[in-house]
PDB file of C-alpha atoms in Angstrom:
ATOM      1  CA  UNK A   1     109.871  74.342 103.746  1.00 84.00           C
ATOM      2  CA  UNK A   2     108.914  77.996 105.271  1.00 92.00           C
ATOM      3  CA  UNK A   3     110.453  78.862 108.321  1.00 95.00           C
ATOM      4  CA  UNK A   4     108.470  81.979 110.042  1.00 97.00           C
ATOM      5  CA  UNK A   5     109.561  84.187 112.502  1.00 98.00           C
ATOM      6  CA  UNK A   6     107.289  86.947 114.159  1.00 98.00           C
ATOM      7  CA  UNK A   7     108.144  89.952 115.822  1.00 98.00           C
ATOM      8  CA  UNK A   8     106.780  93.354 117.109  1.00 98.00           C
ATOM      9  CA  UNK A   9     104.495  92.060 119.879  1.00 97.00           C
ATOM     10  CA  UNK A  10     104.679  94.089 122.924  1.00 97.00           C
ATOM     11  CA  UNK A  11     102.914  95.711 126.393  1.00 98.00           C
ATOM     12  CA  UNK A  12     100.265  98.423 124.975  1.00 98.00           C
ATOM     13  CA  UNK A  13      97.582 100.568 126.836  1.00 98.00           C
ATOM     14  CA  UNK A  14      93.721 100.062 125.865  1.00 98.00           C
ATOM     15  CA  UNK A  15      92.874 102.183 122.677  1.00 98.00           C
ATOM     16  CA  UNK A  16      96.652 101.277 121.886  1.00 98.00           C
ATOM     17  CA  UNK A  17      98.102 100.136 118.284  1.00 98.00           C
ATOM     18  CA  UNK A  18     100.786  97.759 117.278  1.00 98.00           C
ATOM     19  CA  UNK A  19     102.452  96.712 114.042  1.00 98.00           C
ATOM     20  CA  UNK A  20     103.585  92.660 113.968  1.00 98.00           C
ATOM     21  CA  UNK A  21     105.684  91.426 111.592  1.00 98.00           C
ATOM     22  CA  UNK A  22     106.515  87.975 110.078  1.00 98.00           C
ATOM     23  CA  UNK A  23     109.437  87.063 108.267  1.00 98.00           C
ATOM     24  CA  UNK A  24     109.317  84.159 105.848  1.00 97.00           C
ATOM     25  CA  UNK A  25     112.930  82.098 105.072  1.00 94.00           C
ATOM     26  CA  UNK A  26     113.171  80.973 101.481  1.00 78.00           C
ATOM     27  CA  UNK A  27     112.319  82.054  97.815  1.00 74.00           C
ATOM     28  CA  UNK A  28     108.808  80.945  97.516  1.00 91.00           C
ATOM     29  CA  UNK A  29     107.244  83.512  99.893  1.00 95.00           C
ATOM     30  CA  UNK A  30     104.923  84.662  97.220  1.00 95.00           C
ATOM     31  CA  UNK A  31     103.662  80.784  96.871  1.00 96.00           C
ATOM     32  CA  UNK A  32     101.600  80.713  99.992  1.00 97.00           C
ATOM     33  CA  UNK A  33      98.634  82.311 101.564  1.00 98.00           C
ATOM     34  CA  UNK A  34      99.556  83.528 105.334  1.00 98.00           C
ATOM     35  CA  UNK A  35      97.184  83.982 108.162  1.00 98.00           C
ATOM     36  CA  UNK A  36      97.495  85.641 111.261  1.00 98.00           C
ATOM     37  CA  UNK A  37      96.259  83.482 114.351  1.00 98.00           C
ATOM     38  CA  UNK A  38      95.709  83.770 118.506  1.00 98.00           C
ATOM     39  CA  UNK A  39      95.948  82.550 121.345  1.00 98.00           C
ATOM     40  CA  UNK A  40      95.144  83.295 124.622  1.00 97.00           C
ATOM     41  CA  UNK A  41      95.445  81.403 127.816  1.00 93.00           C
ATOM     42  CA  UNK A  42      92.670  78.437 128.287  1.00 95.00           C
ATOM     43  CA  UNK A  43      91.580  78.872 124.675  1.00 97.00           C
ATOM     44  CA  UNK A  44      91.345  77.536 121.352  1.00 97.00           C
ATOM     45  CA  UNK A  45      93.894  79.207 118.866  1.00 97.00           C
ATOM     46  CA  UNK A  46      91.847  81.292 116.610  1.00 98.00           C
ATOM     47  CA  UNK A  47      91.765  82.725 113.169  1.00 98.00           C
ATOM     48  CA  UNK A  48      92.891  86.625 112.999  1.00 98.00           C
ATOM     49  CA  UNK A  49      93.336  87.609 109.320  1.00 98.00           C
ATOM     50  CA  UNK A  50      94.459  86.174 106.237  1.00 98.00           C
ATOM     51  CA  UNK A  51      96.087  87.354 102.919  1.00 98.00           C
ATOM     52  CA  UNK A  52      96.297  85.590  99.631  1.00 98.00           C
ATOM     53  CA  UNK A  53      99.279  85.043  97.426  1.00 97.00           C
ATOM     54  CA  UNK A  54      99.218  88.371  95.877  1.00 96.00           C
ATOM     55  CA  UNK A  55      98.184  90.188  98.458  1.00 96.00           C
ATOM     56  CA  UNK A  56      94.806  91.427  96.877  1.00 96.00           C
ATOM     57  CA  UNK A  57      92.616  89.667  98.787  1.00 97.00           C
ATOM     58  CA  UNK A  58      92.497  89.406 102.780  1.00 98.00           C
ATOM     59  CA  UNK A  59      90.225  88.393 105.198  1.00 98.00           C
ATOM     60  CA  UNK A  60      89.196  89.468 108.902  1.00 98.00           C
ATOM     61  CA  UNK A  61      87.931  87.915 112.223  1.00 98.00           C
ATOM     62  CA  UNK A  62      84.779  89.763 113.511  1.00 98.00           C
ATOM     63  CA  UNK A  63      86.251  90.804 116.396  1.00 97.00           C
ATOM     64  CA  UNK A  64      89.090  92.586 114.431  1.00 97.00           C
ATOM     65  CA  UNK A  65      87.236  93.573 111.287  1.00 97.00           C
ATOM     66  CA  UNK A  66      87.635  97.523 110.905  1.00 97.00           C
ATOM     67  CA  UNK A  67      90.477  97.490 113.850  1.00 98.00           C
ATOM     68  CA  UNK A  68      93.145  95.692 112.095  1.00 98.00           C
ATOM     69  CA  UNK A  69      94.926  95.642 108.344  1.00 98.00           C
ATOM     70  CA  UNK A  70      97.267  92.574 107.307  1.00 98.00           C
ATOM     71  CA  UNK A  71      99.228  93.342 104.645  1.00 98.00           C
ATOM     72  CA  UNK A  72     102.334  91.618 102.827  1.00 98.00           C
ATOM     73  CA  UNK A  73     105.538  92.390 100.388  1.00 97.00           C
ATOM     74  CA  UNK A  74     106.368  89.705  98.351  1.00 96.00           C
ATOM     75  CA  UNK A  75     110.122  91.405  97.659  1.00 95.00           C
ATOM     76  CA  UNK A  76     110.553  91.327 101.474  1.00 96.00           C
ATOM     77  CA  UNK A  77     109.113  88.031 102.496  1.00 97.00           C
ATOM     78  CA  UNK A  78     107.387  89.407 104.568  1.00 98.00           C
ATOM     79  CA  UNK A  79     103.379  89.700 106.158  1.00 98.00           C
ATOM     80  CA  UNK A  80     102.462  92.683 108.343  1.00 98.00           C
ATOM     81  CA  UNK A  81      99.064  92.677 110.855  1.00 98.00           C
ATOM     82  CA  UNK A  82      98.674  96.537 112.371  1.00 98.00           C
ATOM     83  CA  UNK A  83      96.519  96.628 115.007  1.00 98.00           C
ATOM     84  CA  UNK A  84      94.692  99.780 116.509  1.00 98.00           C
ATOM     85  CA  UNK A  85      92.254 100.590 118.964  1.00 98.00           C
ATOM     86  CA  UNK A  86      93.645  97.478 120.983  1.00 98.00           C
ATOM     87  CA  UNK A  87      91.491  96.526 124.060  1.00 98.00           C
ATOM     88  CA  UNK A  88      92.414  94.042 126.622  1.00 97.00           C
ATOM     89  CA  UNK A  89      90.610  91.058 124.631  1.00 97.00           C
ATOM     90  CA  UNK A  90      92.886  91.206 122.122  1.00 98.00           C
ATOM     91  CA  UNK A  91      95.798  89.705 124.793  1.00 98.00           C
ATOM     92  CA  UNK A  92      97.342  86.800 123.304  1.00 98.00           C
ATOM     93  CA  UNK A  93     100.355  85.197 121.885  1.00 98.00           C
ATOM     94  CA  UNK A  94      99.966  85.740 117.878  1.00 98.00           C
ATOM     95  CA  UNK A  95     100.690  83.153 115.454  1.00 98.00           C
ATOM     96  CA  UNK A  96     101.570  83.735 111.626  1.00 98.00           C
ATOM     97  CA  UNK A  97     101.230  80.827 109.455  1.00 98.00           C
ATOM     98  CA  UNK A  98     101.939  79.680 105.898  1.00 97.00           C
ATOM     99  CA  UNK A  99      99.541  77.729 103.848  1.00 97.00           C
ATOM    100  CA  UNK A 100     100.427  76.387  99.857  1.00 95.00           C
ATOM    101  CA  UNK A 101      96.162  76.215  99.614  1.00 94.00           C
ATOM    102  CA  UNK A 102      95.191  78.386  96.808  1.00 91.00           C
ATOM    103  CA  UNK A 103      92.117  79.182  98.283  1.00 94.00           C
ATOM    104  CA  UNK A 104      92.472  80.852 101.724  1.00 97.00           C
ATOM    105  CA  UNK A 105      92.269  79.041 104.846  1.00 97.00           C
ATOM    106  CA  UNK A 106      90.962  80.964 108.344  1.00 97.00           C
ATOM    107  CA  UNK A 107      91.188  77.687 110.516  1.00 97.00           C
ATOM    108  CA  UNK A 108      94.712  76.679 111.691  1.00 97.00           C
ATOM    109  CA  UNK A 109      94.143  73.336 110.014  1.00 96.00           C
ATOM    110  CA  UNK A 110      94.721  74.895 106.465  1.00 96.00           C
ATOM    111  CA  UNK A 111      98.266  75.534 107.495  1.00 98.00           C
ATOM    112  CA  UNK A 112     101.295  74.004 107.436  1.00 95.00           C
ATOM    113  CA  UNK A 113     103.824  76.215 108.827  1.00 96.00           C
ATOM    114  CA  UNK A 114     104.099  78.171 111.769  1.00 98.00           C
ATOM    115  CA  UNK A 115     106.259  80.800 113.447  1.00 98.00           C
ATOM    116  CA  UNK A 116     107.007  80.794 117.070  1.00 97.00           C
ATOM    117  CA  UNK A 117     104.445  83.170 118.102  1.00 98.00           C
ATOM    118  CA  UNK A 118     104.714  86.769 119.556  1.00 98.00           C
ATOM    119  CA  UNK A 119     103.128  87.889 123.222  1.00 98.00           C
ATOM    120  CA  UNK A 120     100.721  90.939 122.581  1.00 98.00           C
ATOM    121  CA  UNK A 121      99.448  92.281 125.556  1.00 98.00           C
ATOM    122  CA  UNK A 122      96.959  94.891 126.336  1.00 98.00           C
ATOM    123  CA  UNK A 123      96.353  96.856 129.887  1.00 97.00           C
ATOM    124  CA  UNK A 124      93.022  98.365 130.873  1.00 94.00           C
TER     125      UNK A 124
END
């Protein structure tokens, strides 16, 4: 059982960065791939970024690729998605997730745990 817990969403201006964190409960952290997910009002939840176990291996939505870094520390329990150059698209509630899969999922369905979500929003 992973319990997840997300924080560091917030109100930012266009052009704009953020730093979200997740915090994983429990000692097997390290045992599970984590993905970073969104969802905005009147759509699908979608696939952000994703990390493998180790950390050396991650992988990016189009629309974020180049904007955003996920990252994670293993000693922490912890997964990190910074965000810059933000632009009013990118307004959501964001999801991290845990999945046991050892290769790494980017659909929600590859997960089994999630946190509660945190609001990012982004002004014009």
């Amino acid at each position: 059982q992973v319990q997840l817990v997300e924080s560091g969403g917030g109100l930012v201006q266009a052009g704009g960065s953020l730093r979200l964190s997740c915090a994983a409960s429990g000692r097997t952290f390290s045992s599970y791939a984590m993905g970073w997910f969104r969802q905005a009002p009147g759509k699908e939840r979608e696939f952000v970024a994703a990390i493998n176990r180790s950390g050396g291996r991650t992988y990016y939505a189009v629309s974020v690729k180049g904007r955003s870094t996920i990252s994670r520390d293993n000693a922490k329990n912890t997964v990190y998605l910074q965000m810059n150059s933000l632009k009013p698209e990118d307004t959501a509630v964001y999801y991290c997730a845990a999945s046991p899969k050892v290769v790494v999922p980017t659909t929600p369905w590859g997960y089994n745990y999630w946190g509660q979500g945190t609001q990012v929003t982004v002004s014009s």
